[in-house]
Each structure stands twice: as structure tokens, then as C-alpha cells.
Amino acid sequence: MISDVVVIGAGPAGLSAAVAAAEAGASVVVIDENPRPGGKLLGQLHEEPGTGWWIGAEISKSLAKRAEEAGVRILSNRQVWNLSPKWEVALDNGESVCGEYAVVATGAAERPLPIPGWSLPGVMAIGAAQTLTNYYRVRPGDRVAVVGMDPLSLTVAHELSMAGADVVGIYLPSKSVFAGSQADPDRNLEYLAGMSDLAPNALLRWGGRLASNRALRNLALTFFPTSGIPLMGTKLNLRKSIVSIGGDERVQHVEIATIDKHGNPGKTRTVDVDCVCISGGLYPVQELTRDCELVRIDQLGGTVPLYSPEMETSQSNLFVAGNVTGIEGAKIAMAQGTLAGTAIASRLGRIQGKDAVDQAAEAVRSARKSSAITFMPDIDEGRRIAEDLWLQLEREKSMTQKDESYA
Ligand SMILES: Cc1cc2nc3c(=O)[nH]c(=O)nc-3n(C[C@H](O)[C@H](O)[C@H](O)COP(=O)(O)OP(=O)(O)OC[C@H]3O[C@@H](n4cnc5c(N)ncnc54)[C@H](O)[C@@H]3O)c2cc1C
């Protein structure tokens, strides 16, 4: 099968890239391992300040409908095993799909965060709890403890309590080589500052304002109530960590330690729960971009490909969009996908002039400005590093080309 564009990943980024290219007249195939298009969008359900409810399942449905109406072929239940230049995509059923252009939009995955007892049935990654609750409408437990403080865990804790679960609290992980700074109350308070505009609780907003000042943050931590503060139907416990998870054949309880402001444990007690959701953070999925120039930028969530202002990687005609370039919210992923699809349509001669590409690039910037969720607190710095490295790569390439033409 040969088409103008092959898109890998039918999340918000991949679908948006497909829609932009196909609506301009390009032939497009989208491949995704899941039975339905939508990626992580399918499980998203949260209220955004000013714009109301974000219902990911409905947004994916309308994106997929728009794609199909524009003639996009969506191949579901197919995993991509390999991507080779010019661009041949090898599928798990032995078939292959070729495109003059390819877009890798494989999204992000969850970092595992091991805790003693985490292999018991009833313990799951926070994303699994989100999918069960919002997409399959199955409550993962009646009494739930959440481990890890980040936008995803806060959002899912709220979703679980809206679904009728008793969320006993959101806790830090205990100090370990895996938890790293996630077990540090100070780092978590600073992190919450990035979300302080969204904070529904006055004390959190206050904490957010203090968070840029280390001395005041120290004071806030000293006085942070050890009983936690109420947050969207549960309690945020910056001064408690989960030491272990226990039970005979499935989760029955967690051992919770009161911690000092450096994360060192004191007294422990046991709390009955039947479900534990662990959030260890997200990282961009890079298996298919391995031949591109890749760099590790922790501020973006891990290893990412370098790419041009139009989303093209160091490999000609290979574009990227969405969380594969760094961990951000769905609206930004959609805007990046639209930019990649528009840039490809322009390169194919389906769009005349540069206006549409410039507008799509501007839409990415404004999606970033208005984004309600910030997954990585230093994302702006991460983007700047990536942009500088791209410019450096371009300079090196043009110097090599000059040297070759002199030789
Ligand atoms: C568990 C989880 C929960 C999240 N919750 C929220 C939230 O509530 N709100 C929010 O704004 N953001 C959330 N995010 C961030 C989220 O990733 C972005 O919002 C957005 O979905 C990213 O879009 P994307 O298209 O880049 O990737 P994704 O939505 O992740 O889509 C990527 C798609 O590519 C497919 N894929 C990957 N590799 C292959 C392969 N080799 N072959 C075939 N298909 C493949 C995947 O199955 C997936 O369908 C969440 C992320 C995760 C991991």
C-alpha cells in the first residue's frame, strides 16, 4: 500500500496531522495498535478553567470522523514494528505500508515506580485507572490510595472520586532509587506551584505563590498539616509517604509513614484500601525515531528527537508531533499534529504559499500559552534547549555541505 503520508499513532497528534494533510488533498494512512483511534485522549475527562469540561472520548470521535470524511484510512489493531527510510512501515501482521512522508506520533508512556508489594492484584498505573474509570466505566476500587503528585495523579484522583470511589489520599512515594526527587516534599511543593493557577484550594494557591521562594517554601512545608489538605474530594498529603502495599491475594492495605520536610520517615500506620494507583511520570516513546538525531532533555520528560520549526526531524520527510517530542497536554499535541500535516501538505504542493504553515505554527504557540495542564514544570527551558540544538545541527550540516562542495 503506497500513500503520500503514513502516520504512526492515532492519538490527538496523529489524527490532527492526518486531518490537516488529507483535507488539503493528500492520501493518508494512519496506523494504531489500539482497537479505536484516540490514543490517551480516549480516557481524558477533566474540567478546564474557563472552557468547561474536556471530554476526550468525544473529541477523539469527532477527530476520527473528520479524518475518515477527508479520506484517511485508519488501520487499527496494527502495531508498527519498524520504520525504514523512504518511508516503509512494517506491521506486526507482516504487511507493510509506504509513504513519501511519515509522521511519528507515538505519544508517551508511564514510568514504572516500584513499591514493595506493587505486584499484588489491585495495584495499577494511574493511566490504567484513568482508562478503566473514564473509558470503560469500571471503578478500579472502592477505597483507593494514590501515590505520586503530578497533574495526572491529581486529575485521576478527582475522576475516581467523581466515579464514587473513596480516595483515601494522595501520598508521596517513599525515598528510593526509583522515586528520586518524587519523594522530596520540597520538590513536590515547587511542582505544585506550576499548577497553582488551577488549584481549587486556597491553601494550595497560597502554597503555589510561596513556591518560587525557597525560604518561604521551607516555612510552608514546616507548617503543612500532617493530616493533609482537602483537594477535590480527597486529601493531598505532602507529609506522608506510602512505604509498602500489603494483602494476601490482592491489595488489602497500605503502610503509610509520616515524613519530615526532607522526606525522612517517622511513625507508620496501616490503612485499609482495595486499590492503589501509582503515578511515576511520563516519558516520550522513541522506538521508531531511533535513526533521528536524539537528545536527552529531562525538562521535556526524557529522550526526544530534534526537529525543525515545521516538525521535520533530521531525517528528510520524517516528521514528529505530540508527546513524542516532550510531555505536554492534548491541545498542544493536536496543534503540533496540525502543523506537521500542514507542512507536509505544503511540501506536496497541496497548499500554496507559507501562510497556512505560519498560522499552524502560531497555533502551537498559543496552545502552549493557554494550556491548563503543565506536566513538566520547566518545559519552556526544555523547548529552548531543543531549539538551540536544532539550530546547531543545521549549522553543522551547512558547514559540512560547504566543505564537501570545496573538496
Ligand atoms: C496515561 C496517560 C494519561 C494522560 N492523561 C492526560 C489528561 O488527562 N489530560 C491531558 O491533557 N493529557 C494527558 N496525558 C498526556 C497525553 O499523552 C496527551 O494529552 C496526548 O494524548 C498526547 O497525544 P499524542 O497523540 O502525542 O499521543 P497519544 O495520545 O499517547 O497517542 C499515541 C498513539 O500511538 C499509538 N502507538 C504508539 N506506538 C505505536 C506503535 N509502535 N504501533 C502502533 N501504534 C502505536 C498508541 O497506542 C497511541 O494510540 C496523558 C498521558 C498518559 C500516558
GROMACS .gro file of C-alpha atoms and ligand atoms in nm:
model
  460
    1MET     CA    1   0.000   0.000   0.000
    2ILE     CA    2   0.151   0.337  -0.101
    3SER     CA    3   0.025   0.679   0.005
    4ASP     CA    4   0.152   1.036   0.034
    5VAL     CA    5   0.167   1.023   0.413
    6VAL     CA    6   0.186   0.745   0.672
    7VAL     CA    7   0.104   0.849   1.027
    8ILE     CA    8   0.200   0.622   1.317
    9GLY     CA    9  -0.024   0.675   1.617
   10ALA     CA   10  -0.392   0.772   1.615
   11GLY     CA   11  -0.376   0.991   1.925
   12PRO     CA   12  -0.467   1.360   1.910
   13ALA     CA   13  -0.135   1.447   1.740
   14GLY     CA   14  -0.151   1.174   1.473
   15LEU     CA   15  -0.520   1.229   1.394
   16SER     CA   16  -0.469   1.605   1.366
   17ALA     CA   17  -0.173   1.557   1.131
   18ALA     CA   18  -0.381   1.320   0.919
   19VAL     CA   19  -0.678   1.560   0.904
   20ALA     CA   20  -0.460   1.858   0.804
   21ALA     CA   21  -0.283   1.666   0.526
   22ALA     CA   22  -0.594   1.485   0.397
   23GLU     CA   23  -0.818   1.793   0.398
   24ALA     CA   24  -0.556   1.957   0.176
   25GLY     CA   25  -0.589   1.663  -0.066
   26ALA     CA   26  -0.305   1.426   0.035
   27SER     CA   27  -0.363   1.050   0.059
   28VAL     CA   28  -0.307   0.945   0.420
   29VAL     CA   29  -0.291   0.618   0.616
   30VAL     CA   30  -0.295   0.617   0.996
   31ILE     CA   31  -0.180   0.311   1.192
   32ASP     CA   32  -0.252   0.241   1.558
   33GLU     CA   33  -0.217  -0.064   1.779
   34ASN     CA   34  -0.542   0.007   1.965
   35PRO     CA   35  -0.888  -0.105   1.852
   36ARG     CA   36  -1.012   0.257   1.844
   37PRO     CA   37  -0.848   0.583   1.736
   38GLY     CA   38  -0.789   0.848   2.004
   39GLY     CA   39  -0.476   0.738   2.194
   40LYS     CA   40  -0.461   0.872   2.550
   41LEU     CA   41  -0.733   1.119   2.462
   42LEU     CA   42  -0.990   0.840   2.498
   43GLY     CA   43  -0.951   0.833   2.877
   44GLN     CA   44  -0.935   1.209   2.940
   45LEU     CA   45  -1.212   1.379   3.134
   46HIS     CA   46  -1.150   1.694   3.330
   47GLU     CA   47  -1.279   2.043   3.384
   48GLU     CA   48  -1.064   2.322   3.244
   49PRO     CA   49  -1.074   2.673   3.385
   50GLY     CA   50  -1.273   2.899   3.153
   51THR     CA   51  -1.351   2.638   2.885
   52GLY     CA   52  -1.555   2.380   3.077
   53TRP     CA   53  -1.536   2.001   3.050
   54TRP     CA   54  -1.270   1.836   2.835
   55ILE     CA   55  -1.429   1.510   2.723
   56GLY     CA   56  -1.153   1.325   2.541
   57ALA     CA   57  -1.372   1.039   2.411
   58GLU     CA   58  -1.597   1.287   2.224
   59ILE     CA   59  -1.305   1.486   2.086
   60SER     CA   60  -1.141   1.168   1.952
   61LYS     CA   61  -1.466   1.056   1.794
   62SER     CA   62  -1.506   1.385   1.608
   63LEU     CA   63  -1.137   1.393   1.502
   64ALA     CA   64  -1.163   1.036   1.368
   65LYS     CA   65  -1.488   1.121   1.185
   66ARG     CA   66  -1.326   1.427   1.027
   67ALA     CA   67  -1.028   1.215   0.922
   68GLU     CA   68  -1.248   0.950   0.763
   69GLU     CA   69  -1.457   1.214   0.582
   70ALA     CA   70  -1.133   1.353   0.439
   71GLY     CA   71  -1.050   1.005   0.305
   72VAL     CA   72  -0.793   0.896   0.566
   73ARG     CA   73  -0.756   0.517   0.603
   74ILE     CA   74  -0.726   0.427   0.970
   75LEU     CA   75  -0.570   0.085   1.029
   76SER     CA   76  -0.649  -0.014   1.389
   77ASN     CA   77  -0.518  -0.316   1.583
   78ARG     CA   78  -0.184  -0.296   1.397
   79GLN     CA   79   0.141  -0.245   1.578
   80VAL     CA   80   0.430  -0.085   1.390
   81TRP     CA   81   0.746  -0.288   1.437
   82ASN     CA   82   0.983  -0.096   1.216
   83LEU     CA   83   1.019   0.225   1.018
   84SER     CA   84   1.278   0.240   0.744
   85PRO     CA   85   1.371   0.532   0.518
   86LYS     CA   86   1.157   0.644   0.229
   87TRP     CA   87   0.924   0.552   0.436
   88GLU     CA   88   0.836   0.191   0.477
   89VAL     CA   89   0.635   0.097   0.782
   90ALA     CA   90   0.648  -0.272   0.883
   91LEU     CA   91   0.341  -0.402   1.067
   92ASP     CA   92   0.305  -0.689   1.313
   93ASN     CA   93   0.091  -0.888   1.066
   94GLY     CA   94   0.378  -0.898   0.814
   95GLU     CA   95   0.232  -0.630   0.585
   96SER     CA   96   0.398  -0.300   0.510
   97VAL     CA   97   0.272   0.047   0.425
   98CYS     CA   98   0.477   0.305   0.235
   99GLY     CA   99   0.454   0.683   0.228
  100GLU     CA  100   0.654   0.965   0.073
  101TYR     CA  101   0.626   1.131   0.414
  102ALA     CA  102   0.590   0.979   0.760
  103VAL     CA  103   0.472   1.127   1.087
  104VAL     CA  104   0.570   0.956   1.413
  105ALA     CA  105   0.309   1.041   1.677
  106THR     CA  106   0.360   0.753   1.919
  107GLY     CA  107   0.294   0.960   2.232
  108ALA     CA  108   0.410   0.893   2.585
  109ALA     CA  109   0.422   0.601   2.825
  110GLU     CA  110   0.417   0.580   3.204
  111ARG     CA  111   0.737   0.543   3.405
  112PRO     CA  112   0.710   0.248   3.640
  113LEU     CA  113   0.762   0.333   4.009
  114PRO     CA  114   0.815   0.014   4.209
  115ILE     CA  115   0.696  -0.001   4.570
  116PRO     CA  116   0.720  -0.314   4.790
  117GLY     CA  117   0.401  -0.514   4.727
  118TRP     CA  118   0.322  -0.347   4.392
  119SER     CA  119   0.274  -0.677   4.209
  120LEU     CA  120  -0.043  -0.759   4.408
  121PRO     CA  121  -0.369  -0.755   4.208
  122GLY     CA  122  -0.540  -0.421   4.268
  123VAL     CA  123  -0.223  -0.215   4.220
  124MET     CA  124  -0.210  -0.033   3.888
  125ALA     CA  125  -0.052   0.255   3.700
  126ILE     CA  126  -0.252   0.577   3.726
  127GLY     CA  127  -0.320   0.571   3.348
  128ALA     CA  128  -0.484   0.228   3.379
  129ALA     CA  129  -0.715   0.367   3.648
  130GLN     CA  130  -0.799   0.660   3.418
  131THR     CA  131  -0.884   0.430   3.125
  132LEU     CA  132  -1.089   0.193   3.342
  133THR     CA  133  -1.287   0.474   3.502
  134ASN     CA  134  -1.345   0.717   3.217
  135TYR     CA  135  -1.342   0.492   2.914
  136TYR     CA  136  -1.468   0.152   3.030
  137ARG     CA  137  -1.677   0.299   3.316
  138VAL     CA  138  -1.537   0.044   3.560
  139ARG     CA  139  -1.438   0.170   3.906
  140PRO     CA  140  -1.098   0.015   3.982
  141GLY     CA  141  -1.166   0.001   4.358
  142ASP     CA  142  -1.388   0.128   4.638
  143ARG     CA  143  -1.113   0.258   4.869
  144VAL     CA  144  -0.819   0.389   4.673
  145ALA     CA  145  -0.477   0.527   4.768
  146VAL     CA  146  -0.292   0.734   4.505
  147VAL     CA  147   0.089   0.752   4.506
  148GLY     CA  148   0.275   1.036   4.332
  149MET     CA  149   0.190   1.406   4.294
  150ASP     CA  150   0.163   1.533   3.939
  151PRO     CA  151  -0.112   1.670   3.714
  152LEU     CA  152  -0.210   1.319   3.606
  153SER     CA  153  -0.245   1.177   3.958
  154LEU     CA  154  -0.437   1.484   4.079
  155THR     CA  155  -0.670   1.467   3.779
  156VAL     CA  156  -0.731   1.092   3.808
  157ALA     CA  157  -0.784   1.112   4.188
  158HIS     CA  158  -1.060   1.362   4.116
  159GLU     CA  159  -1.207   1.142   3.843
  160LEU     CA  160  -1.205   0.842   4.079
  161SER     CA  161  -1.390   1.030   4.349
  162MET     CA  162  -1.643   1.157   4.092
  163ALA     CA  163  -1.695   0.790   3.999
  164GLY     CA  164  -1.788   0.717   4.362
  165ALA     CA  165  -1.459   0.576   4.494
  166ASP     CA  166  -1.341   0.676   4.840
  167VAL     CA  167  -0.996   0.817   4.757
  168VAL     CA  168  -0.829   0.799   5.099
  169GLY     CA  169  -0.548   1.030   4.994
  170ILE     CA  170  -0.272   1.129   4.752
  171TYR     CA  171   0.068   1.041   4.900
  172LEU     CA  172   0.433   1.070   4.808
  173PRO     CA  173   0.633   0.757   4.729
  174SER     CA  174   0.892   0.667   4.995
  175LYS     CA  175   1.254   0.755   4.930
  176SER     CA  176   1.413   0.506   4.688
  177VAL     CA  177   1.648   0.497   4.395
  178PHE     CA  178   1.341   0.477   4.168
  179ALA     CA  179   1.142   0.757   4.330
  180GLY     CA  180   1.433   1.006   4.329
  181SER     CA  181   1.306   1.361   4.370
  182GLN     CA  182   0.944   1.242   4.354
  183ALA     CA  183   0.984   1.151   4.722
  184ASP     CA  184   1.102   1.501   4.814
  185PRO     CA  185   0.827   1.720   4.971
  186ASP     CA  186   1.008   2.041   4.874
  187ARG     CA  187   1.034   1.944   4.507
  188ASN     CA  188   0.664   1.849   4.512
  189LEU     CA  189   0.559   2.182   4.662
  190GLU     CA  190   0.761   2.360   4.393
  191TYR     CA  191   0.599   2.138   4.130
  192LEU     CA  192   0.251   2.219   4.259
  193ALA     CA  193   0.340   2.586   4.206
  194GLY     CA  194   0.331   2.526   3.832
  195MET     CA  195  -0.033   2.432   3.877
  196SER     CA  196  -0.123   2.699   4.130
  197ASP     CA  197  -0.348   2.886   3.887
  198LEU     CA  198  -0.555   2.573   3.860
  199ALA     CA  199  -0.550   2.490   4.228
  200PRO     CA  200  -0.904   2.462   4.353
  201ASN     CA  201  -0.798   2.504   4.713
  202ALA     CA  202  -0.698   2.831   4.879
  203LEU     CA  203  -0.417   2.672   5.077
  204LEU     CA  204  -0.270   2.521   4.760
  205ARG     CA  205  -0.290   2.854   4.581
  206TRP     CA  206  -0.114   3.011   4.874
  207GLY     CA  207   0.150   2.736   4.860
  208GLY     CA  208   0.183   2.799   4.489
  209ARG     CA  209   0.258   3.167   4.539
  210LEU     CA  210   0.519   3.084   4.801
  211ALA     CA  211   0.678   2.816   4.598
  212SER     CA  212   0.916   3.033   4.399
  213ASN     CA  213   1.084   3.144   4.723
  214ARG     CA  214   1.288   2.870   4.888
  215ALA     CA  215   1.283   3.016   5.242
  216LEU     CA  216   0.907   3.067   5.238
  217ARG     CA  217   0.860   2.724   5.086
  218ASN     CA  218   1.055   2.580   5.375
  219LEU     CA  219   0.819   2.757   5.614
  220ALA     CA  220   0.515   2.632   5.423
  221LEU     CA  221   0.645   2.276   5.443
  222THR     CA  222   0.713   2.303   5.815
  223PHE     CA  223   0.353   2.409   5.874
  224PHE     CA  224   0.196   2.184   5.610
  225PRO     CA  225  -0.065   1.988   5.810
  226THR     CA  226   0.040   1.625   5.863
  227SER     CA  227  -0.329   1.535   5.823
  228GLY     CA  228  -0.309   1.672   5.464
  229ILE     CA  229  -0.524   1.936   5.296
  230PRO     CA  230  -0.858   1.872   5.127
  231LEU     CA  231  -0.838   1.864   4.749
  232MET     CA  232  -1.118   1.776   4.506
  233GLY     CA  233  -1.281   1.505   4.718
  234THR     CA  234  -0.962   1.366   4.871
  235LYS     CA  235  -0.660   1.480   5.071
  236LEU     CA  236  -0.322   1.590   4.946
  237ASN     CA  237  -0.058   1.457   5.184
  238LEU     CA  238   0.277   1.626   5.127
  239ARG     CA  239   0.398   1.499   5.464
  240LYS     CA  240   0.310   1.132   5.420
  241SER     CA  241   0.454   0.857   5.204
  242ILE     CA  242   0.349   0.504   5.115
  243VAL     CA  243   0.611   0.262   5.246
  244SER     CA  244   0.459  -0.067   5.128
  245ILE     CA  245   0.147  -0.231   4.992
  246GLY     CA  246   0.013  -0.548   5.159
  247GLY     CA  247  -0.256  -0.815   5.131
  248ASP     CA  248  -0.296  -1.192   5.097
  249GLU     CA  249  -0.412  -1.248   4.743
  250ARG     CA  250  -0.483  -0.889   4.650
  251VAL     CA  251  -0.435  -0.540   4.792
  252GLN     CA  252  -0.585  -0.505   5.138
  253HIS     CA  253  -0.385  -0.227   5.297
  254VAL     CA  254  -0.102   0.023   5.265
  255GLU     CA  255   0.159   0.121   5.521
  256ILE     CA  256   0.181   0.498   5.543
  257ALA     CA  257   0.467   0.689   5.709
  258THR     CA  258   0.457   1.045   5.836
  259ILE     CA  259   0.764   1.216   5.687
  260ASP     CA  260   0.965   1.522   5.780
  261LYS     CA  261   1.016   1.806   5.534
  262HIS     CA  262   1.313   1.620   5.380
  263GLY     CA  263   1.109   1.305   5.317
  264ASN     CA  264   1.256   1.101   5.605
  265PRO     CA  265   1.003   0.860   5.755
  266GLY     CA  266   0.878   0.870   6.115
  267LYS     CA  267   0.578   0.687   6.258
  268THR     CA  268   0.384   0.449   6.034
  269ARG     CA  269   0.026   0.324   6.034
  270THR     CA  270  -0.177   0.084   5.825
  271VAL     CA  271  -0.479   0.197   5.622
  272ASP     CA  272  -0.724  -0.044   5.455
  273VAL     CA  273  -0.764   0.001   5.079
  274ASP     CA  274  -0.859  -0.229   4.790
  275CYS     CA  275  -0.679  -0.039   4.514
  276VAL     CA  276  -0.351   0.154   4.481
  277CYS     CA  277  -0.278   0.377   4.179
  278ILE     CA  278   0.086   0.468   4.120
  279SER     CA  279   0.200   0.767   3.917
  280GLY     CA  280   0.569   0.771   3.827
  281GLY     CA  281   0.551   1.033   3.550
  282LEU     CA  282   0.555   1.004   3.171
  283TYR     CA  283   0.825   0.967   2.907
  284PRO     CA  284   0.818   1.009   2.527
  285VAL     CA  285   0.809   0.681   2.329
  286GLN     CA  286   1.105   0.673   2.087
  287GLU     CA  287   1.137   0.322   1.938
  288LEU     CA  288   1.057   0.442   1.587
  289THR     CA  289   1.269   0.758   1.584
  290ARG     CA  290   1.592   0.582   1.671
  291ASP     CA  291   1.765   0.687   1.344
  292CYS     CA  292   1.693   1.057   1.402
  293GLU     CA  293   1.920   1.291   1.599
  294LEU     CA  294   1.801   1.222   1.954
  295VAL     CA  295   1.890   1.407   2.273
  296ARG     CA  296   1.803   1.355   2.635
  297ILE     CA  297   1.635   1.665   2.778
  298ASP     CA  298   1.496   1.592   3.123
  299GLN     CA  299   1.286   1.909   3.117
  300LEU     CA  300   1.088   1.753   2.827
  301GLY     CA  301   1.047   1.416   3.001
  302GLY     CA  302   1.337   1.215   2.853
  303THR     CA  303   1.488   1.141   2.513
  304VAL     CA  304   1.339   1.337   2.223
  305PRO     CA  305   1.417   1.384   1.852
  306LEU     CA  306   1.542   1.722   1.737
  307TYR     CA  307   1.307   1.877   1.484
  308SER     CA  308   1.264   2.185   1.265
  309PRO     CA  309   1.011   2.467   1.326
  310GLU     CA  310   0.784   2.268   1.088
  311MET     CA  311   0.824   1.943   1.293
  312GLU     CA  312   1.061   1.767   1.047
  313THR     CA  313   1.334   1.557   1.208
  314SER     CA  314   1.698   1.526   1.099
  315GLN     CA  315   1.572   1.256   0.859
  316SER     CA  316   1.425   1.412   0.544
  317ASN     CA  317   1.047   1.374   0.514
  318LEU     CA  318   1.015   1.221   0.861
  319PHE     CA  319   0.803   1.440   1.088
  320VAL     CA  320   0.709   1.413   1.456
  321ALA     CA  321   0.419   1.553   1.660
  322GLY     CA  322   0.274   1.531   2.009
  323ASN     CA  323   0.420   1.374   2.322
  324VAL     CA  324   0.698   1.200   2.128
  325THR     CA  325   0.858   1.550   2.127
  326GLY     CA  326   0.804   1.612   2.502
  327ILE     CA  327   0.528   1.571   2.758
  328GLU     CA  328   0.251   1.828   2.715
  329GLY     CA  329  -0.130   1.831   2.712
  330ALA     CA  330  -0.361   1.710   2.438
  331LYS     CA  331  -0.441   2.055   2.292
  332ILE     CA  332  -0.072   2.114   2.224
  333ALA     CA  333  -0.038   1.766   2.071
  334MET     CA  334  -0.328   1.848   1.837
  335ALA     CA  335  -0.175   2.182   1.735
  336GLN     CA  336   0.162   2.015   1.667
  337GLY     CA  337  -0.011   1.747   1.458
  338THR     CA  338  -0.191   2.013   1.254
  339LEU     CA  339   0.142   2.190   1.197
  340ALA     CA  340   0.313   1.869   1.078
  341GLY     CA  341   0.022   1.778   0.847
  342THR     CA  342   0.001   2.132   0.706
  343ALA     CA  343   0.378   2.149   0.646
  344ILE     CA  344   0.366   1.814   0.463
  345ALA     CA  345   0.067   1.927   0.252
  346SER     CA  346   0.264   2.239   0.161
  347ARG     CA  347   0.571   2.032   0.064
  348LEU     CA  348   0.348   1.810  -0.150
  349GLY     CA  349   0.227   2.123  -0.331
  350ARG     CA  350  -0.128   2.081  -0.198
  351ILE     CA  351  -0.118   2.418  -0.024
  352GLN     CA  352   0.019   2.729  -0.190
  353GLY     CA  353   0.226   2.989  -0.002
  354LYS     CA  354   0.352   2.981   0.356
  355ASP     CA  355   0.053   3.140   0.533
  356ALA     CA  356  -0.115   2.817   0.640
  357VAL     CA  357   0.210   2.678   0.783
  358ASP     CA  358   0.283   3.004   0.967
  359GLN     CA  359  -0.069   3.005   1.112
  360ALA     CA  360  -0.033   2.645   1.225
  361ALA     CA  361   0.299   2.728   1.393
  362GLU     CA  362   0.136   3.025   1.567
  363ALA     CA  363  -0.146   2.795   1.685
  364VAL     CA  364   0.112   2.574   1.863
  365ARG     CA  365   0.250   2.880   2.046
  366SER     CA  366  -0.094   2.996   2.152
  367ALA     CA  367  -0.198   2.643   2.262
  368ARG     CA  368   0.108   2.648   2.489
  369LYS     CA  369   0.015   2.987   2.633
  370SER     CA  370  -0.341   2.880   2.714
  371SER     CA  371  -0.263   2.525   2.826
  372ALA     CA  372  -0.438   2.433   3.150
  373ILE     CA  373  -0.211   2.139   3.232
  374THR     CA  374   0.166   2.160   3.266
  375PHE     CA  375   0.318   1.815   3.302
  376MET     CA  376   0.681   1.927   3.307
  377PRO     CA  377   0.742   2.238   3.519
  378ASP     CA  378   1.049   2.350   3.318
  379ILE     CA  379   0.906   2.271   2.976
  380ASP     CA  380   0.985   2.618   2.833
  381GLU     CA  381   1.352   2.576   2.917
  382GLY     CA  382   1.344   2.225   2.764
  383ARG     CA  383   1.197   2.363   2.441
  384ARG     CA  384   1.464   2.634   2.425
  385ILE     CA  385   1.740   2.375   2.467
  386ALA     CA  386   1.586   2.162   2.190
  387GLU     CA  387   1.552   2.462   1.955
  388ASP     CA  388   1.915   2.568   2.014
  389LEU     CA  389   2.037   2.214   1.948
  390TRP     CA  390   1.838   2.203   1.626
  391LEU     CA  391   1.996   2.531   1.507
  392GLN     CA  392   2.340   2.395   1.597
  393LEU     CA  393   2.266   2.080   1.395
  394GLU     CA  394   2.158   2.288   1.097
  395ARG     CA  395   2.478   2.499   1.116
  396GLU     CA  396   2.693   2.184   1.129
  397LYS     CA  397   2.504   2.039   0.831
  398SER     CA  398   2.554   2.351   0.620
  399MET     CA  399   2.926   2.366   0.710
  400THR     CA  400   2.970   2.002   0.606
  401GLN     CA  401   2.789   2.074   0.279
  402LYS     CA  402   3.021   2.373   0.215
  403ASP     CA  403   3.331   2.162   0.291
  404GLU     CA  404   3.209   1.893   0.051
  405SER     CA  405   3.147   2.145  -0.227
  406TYR     CA  406   3.505   2.287  -0.185
  407ALA     CA  407   3.660   1.940  -0.189
  408LIG     C1  408  -0.167   0.754   3.097
  408LIG     C2  409  -0.173   0.895   3.043
  408LIG     C3  410  -0.277   0.979   3.080
  408LIG     C4  411  -0.282   1.110   3.032
  408LIG     N1  412  -0.385   1.192   3.072
  408LIG     C5  413  -0.392   1.319   3.026
  408LIG     C6  414  -0.500   1.405   3.061
  408LIG     O1  415  -0.587   1.370   3.139
  408LIG     N2  416  -0.503   1.531   3.005
  408LIG     C7  417  -0.407   1.573   2.917
  408LIG     O2  418  -0.414   1.685   2.864
  408LIG     N3  419  -0.304   1.493   2.884
  408LIG     C8  420  -0.293   1.368   2.935
  408LIG     N4  421  -0.189   1.287   2.901
  408LIG     C9  422  -0.085   1.339   2.814
  408LIG    C10  423  -0.123   1.287   2.678
  408LIG     O3  424  -0.026   1.199   2.638
  408LIG    C11  425  -0.152   1.398   2.580
  408LIG     O4  426  -0.260   1.470   2.628
  408LIG    C12  427  -0.190   1.349   2.441
  408LIG     O5  428  -0.274   1.236   2.444
  408LIG    C13  429  -0.068   1.318   2.362
  408LIG     O6  430  -0.109   1.292   2.232
  408LIG     P1  431  -0.022   1.207   2.131
  408LIG     O7  432  -0.104   1.196   2.008
  408LIG     O8  433   0.111   1.264   2.124
  408LIG     O9  434  -0.005   1.064   2.200
  408LIG     P2  435  -0.108   0.953   2.248
  408LIG    O10  436  -0.238   1.010   2.284
  408LIG    O11  437  -0.034   0.876   2.351
  408LIG    O12  438  -0.128   0.862   2.118
  408LIG    C14  439  -0.023   0.782   2.067
  408LIG    C15  440  -0.084   0.664   1.996
  408LIG    O13  441   0.020   0.594   1.928
  408LIG    C16  442  -0.001   0.455   1.942
  408LIG     N5  443   0.126   0.385   1.923
  408LIG    C17  444   0.244   0.403   1.990
  408LIG     N6  445   0.339   0.322   1.941
  408LIG    C18  446   0.281   0.252   1.840
  408LIG    C19  447   0.328   0.151   1.751
  408LIG     N7  448   0.456   0.108   1.752
  408LIG     N8  449   0.242   0.098   1.662
  408LIG    C20  450   0.114   0.141   1.656
  408LIG     N9  451   0.062   0.237   1.738
  408LIG    C21  452   0.146   0.290   1.829
  408LIG    C22  453  -0.054   0.445   2.085
  408LIG    O14  454  -0.118   0.323   2.108
  408LIG    C23  455  -0.148   0.564   2.091
  408LIG    O15  456  -0.277   0.530   2.047
  408LIG    C24  457  -0.181   1.156   2.945
  408LIG    C25  458  -0.077   1.070   2.908
  408LIG    C26  459  -0.071   0.941   2.956
  408LIG    C27  460   0.043   0.850   2.915
   0.00000   0.00000   0.00000
